[in-house]
Short mmCIF file of C-alpha atoms in Angstrom, two decimals:
data_model
loop_
_atom_site.label_atom_id
_atom_site.label_comp_id
_atom_site.label_asym_id
_atom_site.label_seq_id
_atom_site.Cartn_x
_atom_site.Cartn_y
_atom_site.Cartn_z
CA MET R 3 -24.19 11.98 -6.68
CA ASN R 4 -27.96 11.62 -6.45
CA ASP R 5 -30.27 9.04 -4.90
CA LYS R 6 -30.04 6.95 -8.07
CA VAL R 7 -26.32 6.32 -7.63
CA ARG R 8 -25.42 2.68 -8.14
CA ILE R 9 -23.36 1.39 -5.21
CA ALA R 10 -21.42 -1.85 -4.89
CA PHE R 11 -20.96 -2.79 -1.24
CA LEU R 12 -17.95 -5.02 -0.52
CA ALA R 13 -17.09 -6.26 2.97
CA SER R 14 -14.33 -8.14 4.73
CA GLU R 15 -15.11 -11.52 6.28
CA THR R 16 -15.56 -10.15 9.78
CA GLU R 17 -19.09 -10.35 11.22
CA ILE R 18 -19.10 -6.59 11.90
CA ALA R 19 -18.32 -5.79 8.28
CA GLN R 20 -20.76 -8.38 6.92
CA GLU R 21 -23.54 -7.04 9.13
CA ALA R 22 -22.81 -3.49 7.99
CA ARG R 23 -23.04 -4.63 4.37
CA ARG R 24 -26.43 -6.25 4.91
CA HIS R 25 -27.82 -3.07 6.51
CA LEU R 26 -26.42 -0.71 3.88
CA ALA R 27 -27.46 -2.90 0.94
CA ALA R 28 -31.00 -3.02 2.33
CA LEU R 29 -31.05 0.79 2.50
CA HIS R 30 -29.44 1.65 -0.84
CA GLY R 31 -29.51 -1.46 -3.00
CA ASP R 32 -26.44 -3.29 -4.20
CA VAL R 33 -24.97 -3.87 -7.66
CA PRO R 34 -21.94 -5.79 -8.90
CA PRO R 35 -18.73 -3.69 -8.90
CA GLY R 36 -18.66 -3.67 -12.73
CA GLU R 37 -22.03 -1.90 -12.79
CA ALA R 38 -21.34 0.56 -9.96
CA ASP R 39 -20.82 4.31 -9.95
CA VAL R 40 -18.97 3.95 -6.64
CA ILE R 41 -17.68 1.06 -4.53
CA VAL R 42 -18.09 1.18 -0.76
CA ALA R 43 -15.51 -1.00 1.01
CA LEU R 44 -16.33 -2.10 4.58
CA GLY R 45 -13.44 -3.32 6.71
CA GLY R 46 -9.96 -2.16 7.63
CA ASP R 47 -6.95 -0.97 5.66
CA GLY R 48 -6.05 -4.50 4.59
CA PHE R 49 -9.47 -4.96 3.01
CA MET R 50 -9.24 -1.54 1.38
CA LEU R 51 -5.97 -2.53 -0.27
CA HIS R 52 -7.56 -5.80 -1.40
CA THR R 53 -10.53 -3.91 -2.86
CA LEU R 54 -8.32 -1.40 -4.71
CA HIS R 55 -6.24 -4.20 -6.24
CA ALA R 56 -9.32 -6.24 -7.19
CA THR R 57 -11.17 -3.33 -8.85
CA GLN R 58 -8.30 -1.34 -10.41
CA HIS R 59 -9.45 -2.26 -13.93
CA LEU R 60 -12.87 -0.64 -13.40
CA ASP R 61 -11.91 3.03 -13.00
CA VAL R 62 -14.52 3.36 -10.23
CA PRO R 63 -13.83 5.39 -7.06
CA VAL R 64 -13.72 3.52 -3.77
CA TYR R 65 -15.09 4.92 -0.56
CA GLY R 66 -14.01 3.03 2.56
CA MET R 67 -15.82 2.88 5.89
CA ASN R 68 -13.90 1.59 8.87
CA CYS R 69 -15.12 -1.72 10.30
CA GLY R 70 -11.60 -2.79 11.22
CA THR R 71 -8.83 -1.49 13.48
CA VAL R 72 -6.50 1.18 12.10
CA GLY R 73 -8.51 2.43 9.12
CA PHE R 74 -5.98 4.98 7.84
CA LEU R 75 -7.42 4.69 4.33
CA MET R 76 -11.01 4.56 5.60
CA ASN R 77 -13.73 7.02 6.62
CA GLU R 78 -15.69 6.79 9.84
CA TYR R 79 -18.48 4.21 9.77
CA GLN R 80 -21.97 5.72 9.81
CA GLU R 81 -25.10 4.34 8.21
CA ALA R 82 -26.93 7.64 8.12
CA GLY R 83 -26.31 10.14 5.34
CA LEU R 84 -24.22 7.89 3.09
CA LEU R 85 -25.47 9.41 -0.18
CA GLU R 86 -24.72 12.92 1.05
CA ARG R 87 -21.25 11.86 2.17
CA LEU R 88 -20.52 10.26 -1.18
CA SER R 89 -21.69 13.40 -2.99
CA ALA R 90 -19.41 15.61 -0.89
CA ALA R 91 -16.39 13.29 -0.83
CA GLU R 92 -13.01 14.45 -2.05
CA GLU R 93 -11.05 12.21 -4.40
CA GLU R 94 -7.39 11.32 -4.05
CA VAL R 95 -5.60 9.59 -6.97
CA ILE R 96 -2.62 7.43 -6.16
CA HIS R 97 -0.29 5.35 -8.32
CA PRO R 98 1.18 2.02 -7.23
CA LEU R 99 4.63 0.52 -7.39
CA ARG R 100 5.36 -2.27 -9.85
CA MET R 101 7.57 -5.10 -8.57
CA ARG R 102 9.48 -7.46 -10.84
CA ALA R 103 11.18 -10.17 -8.82
CA ILE R 104 13.28 -13.11 -9.93
CA GLY R 105 12.84 -16.07 -7.64
CA THR R 106 15.49 -18.51 -6.57
CA ASP R 107 13.87 -20.89 -9.06
CA GLY R 108 14.46 -18.43 -11.92
CA LYS R 109 10.78 -17.53 -12.30
CA LEU R 110 9.58 -13.97 -12.81
CA HIS R 111 7.03 -12.62 -10.34
CA GLU R 112 5.23 -9.34 -11.05
CA ALA R 113 2.86 -7.49 -8.73
CA LEU R 114 1.57 -4.02 -7.93
CA ALA R 115 1.87 -2.44 -4.48
CA ILE R 116 -0.19 0.50 -3.29
CA ASN R 117 1.67 0.77 0.05
CA GLU R 118 5.09 -0.81 -0.28
CA VAL R 119 7.36 -3.50 -1.65
CA SER R 120 9.32 -5.17 1.15
CA LEU R 121 12.20 -7.59 1.32
CA LEU R 122 12.50 -9.67 4.49
CA ARG R 123 15.02 -12.19 5.64
CA ALA R 124 13.66 -15.76 5.39
CA GLY R 125 16.19 -17.54 7.60
CA PRO R 126 18.03 -17.21 10.91
CA GLN R 127 20.80 -15.00 9.53
CA ALA R 128 20.62 -11.37 8.54
CA ALA R 129 20.01 -10.53 4.93
CA LYS R 130 22.70 -9.00 2.75
CA LEU R 131 21.42 -6.68 0.00
CA ARG R 132 23.06 -4.62 -2.71
CA ILE R 133 21.04 -1.54 -3.67
CA SER R 134 21.14 0.14 -7.10
CA ILE R 135 19.27 3.23 -8.22
CA ASP R 136 18.77 3.85 -11.93
CA GLY R 137 21.46 1.31 -12.77
CA LYS R 138 24.11 2.71 -10.39
CA VAL R 139 25.11 0.82 -7.26
CA ARG R 140 24.49 3.12 -4.29
CA LEU R 141 25.05 0.67 -1.44
CA ASP R 142 27.36 -2.31 -1.95
CA GLU R 143 26.13 -4.19 1.05
CA LEU R 144 23.27 -3.59 3.51
CA VAL R 145 23.17 -6.13 6.35
CA CYS R 146 19.70 -6.03 7.84
CA ASP R 147 16.48 -7.89 8.58
CA GLY R 148 15.11 -6.37 5.38
CA ALA R 149 14.29 -3.23 3.46
CA LEU R 150 11.24 -1.66 1.88
CA LEU R 151 10.31 0.93 -0.72
CA SER R 152 7.14 2.88 0.12
CA THR R 153 4.78 5.23 -1.66
CA PRO R 154 3.55 8.40 0.09
CA ALA R 155 0.20 6.65 0.69
CA GLY R 156 1.98 3.77 2.36
CA SER R 157 4.48 5.81 4.33
CA THR R 158 2.36 5.65 7.51
CA ALA R 159 2.05 1.89 7.33
CA TYR R 160 4.94 -0.64 7.53
CA ASN R 161 7.42 2.09 6.59
CA TYR R 162 6.49 4.16 9.66
CA SER R 163 6.76 1.11 11.93
CA ALA R 164 10.28 0.61 10.56
CA HIS R 165 11.11 4.25 11.56
CA GLY R 166 10.85 5.57 8.02
CA PRO R 167 9.63 9.14 7.30
CA ILE R 168 6.03 10.11 6.64
CA ILE R 169 5.76 11.64 3.15
CA PRO R 170 3.05 14.17 2.13
CA ILE R 171 0.75 12.62 -0.47
CA GLY R 172 1.62 15.35 -3.02
CA ALA R 173 5.35 14.74 -2.73
CA ASP R 174 6.85 13.26 -5.85
CA VAL R 175 9.15 10.95 -3.88
CA LEU R 176 9.45 7.41 -2.53
CA THR R 177 11.05 6.38 0.73
CA LEU R 178 13.62 3.60 0.98
CA THR R 179 13.84 2.30 4.53
CA ALA R 180 16.01 -0.36 6.14
CA ILE R 181 14.48 -2.82 8.62
CA ALA R 182 16.74 -3.34 11.66
CA PRO R 183 19.95 -2.39 9.82
CA PHE R 184 23.15 -3.81 11.26
CA ARG R 185 25.67 -2.46 8.73
CA PRO R 186 26.06 0.36 7.77
CA ARG R 187 24.90 0.94 11.32
CA ARG R 188 24.16 4.62 10.84
CA TRP R 189 22.38 4.34 7.47
CA ARG R 190 18.93 5.96 7.79
CA GLY R 191 17.51 5.14 4.37
CA ALA R 192 16.88 7.52 1.50
CA LEU R 193 14.25 9.65 -0.25
CA LEU R 194 14.14 9.00 -4.00
CA PRO R 195 12.39 10.58 -6.99
CA SER R 196 9.17 8.78 -7.79
CA GLY R 197 10.53 7.96 -11.23
CA ALA R 198 13.58 6.12 -9.85
CA LYS R 199 14.21 2.51 -10.72
CA VAL R 200 15.29 0.64 -7.58
CA ARG R 201 17.02 -2.72 -7.69
CA PHE R 202 17.83 -5.02 -4.80
CA ASP R 203 20.28 -7.90 -5.33
CA VAL R 204 20.27 -10.57 -2.68
CA LEU R 205 23.82 -11.49 -1.74
CA GLN R 206 24.42 -15.11 -0.60
CA PRO R 207 20.77 -16.10 -1.32
CA GLU R 208 21.28 -19.73 -0.34
CA LYS R 209 22.93 -18.96 2.97
CA ARG R 210 20.89 -15.84 3.69
CA PRO R 211 17.50 -16.33 1.97
CA VAL R 212 15.21 -13.33 1.42
CA MET R 213 11.55 -13.18 0.49
CA ALA R 214 9.79 -10.31 -1.29
CA ASP R 215 6.24 -9.01 -0.72
CA ALA R 216 4.11 -6.49 -2.59
CA ASP R 217 1.42 -5.24 -0.15
CA SER R 218 1.82 -8.53 1.78
CA ARG R 219 1.40 -10.63 -1.37
CA THR R 220 4.49 -12.77 -1.43
CA ALA R 221 6.73 -13.60 -4.36
CA GLY R 222 8.57 -16.15 -2.24
CA ARG R 223 12.34 -16.34 -2.02
CA VAL R 224 14.08 -14.07 -4.49
CA VAL R 225 17.51 -13.22 -5.88
CA THR R 226 16.71 -9.82 -7.44
CA VAL R 227 13.86 -7.34 -7.12
CA GLU R 228 13.30 -4.32 -9.36
CA ILE R 229 10.74 -1.66 -8.44
CA THR R 230 9.37 1.31 -10.36
CA SER R 231 6.32 3.56 -10.00
CA ASP R 232 3.53 2.82 -12.48
CA PRO R 233 1.78 6.08 -13.46
CA GLY R 234 -0.32 4.11 -15.93
CA VAL R 235 -2.32 2.61 -13.06
CA SER R 236 -4.49 4.90 -10.96
CA HIS R 237 -6.48 4.20 -7.81
CA ARG R 238 -9.30 6.62 -6.97
CA ILE R 239 -10.06 6.89 -3.24
CA LEU R 240 -12.83 8.99 -1.71
CA PHE R 241 -12.56 10.77 1.64
CA ASP R 242 -14.94 12.91 3.69
CA PRO R 243 -14.05 16.63 3.39
CA GLY R 244 -11.22 17.60 5.72
CA HIS R 245 -10.21 13.99 6.30
CA GLY R 246 -8.28 13.20 3.13
CA LEU R 247 -4.86 11.59 2.91
CA GLU R 248 -3.07 14.94 2.99
CA GLU R 249 -4.70 15.86 6.30
CA ARG R 250 -4.17 12.38 7.75
CA LEU R 251 -0.48 12.35 6.87
CA ILE R 252 0.02 15.71 8.61
CA ARG R 253 -2.11 14.76 11.64
CA GLU R 254 -0.26 11.47 12.11
CA GLN R 255 2.99 13.34 12.67
CA PHE R 256 1.58 15.28 15.65
CA VAL R 257 -0.07 12.45 17.56
#
């Protein structure tokens, strides 16, 4: 990239991120995302996910700079040398999950998830879920607080907090993780091919209601949820050399 690169600066609502956006836009100019060669997202991981979802139709790479807390998907914030960093950045391409959920009202809810699709109990009693993979029932009844299906990119997020495994970004697998499983008590989840079709059926949905989320965007209370990878959608993320997702996934396991 040269000094004529067109940059769209997007920022979360925090004052730190908004101030960073004002400074950087004054230095480099600012164009709408639809006219940009690259989008610079200023915030935390939540804002990065928001930006990727909002701009997925543009086929423009997104370079994040951390103005939030965790910043796993972000680069270190520095005002100096931005054009040089953009020119040297390494690109990772990730594909999201597609969720198709049927609500308790019979309505279909569809959404994409870069990190994970999660099912969570929505009442005082534990959820009861039946899990099918590619049309075959693999677990008749999982009694739990919930379950989630994660991409490699999302494996260090909610999945990791639920004691799921970290997956290398190049691995062609998804991780299925239970949240506070009660029965089967020893079930530790599963690693699945990325092309697998995963279906959750909510058992006793009136007595034991369950809600479904795709990257924290809720579909409300559901009776069934089907999840597949969507290779037709690509997200392009830029990282400083030596600090890409592959390196971060490995480093996270040795903290």
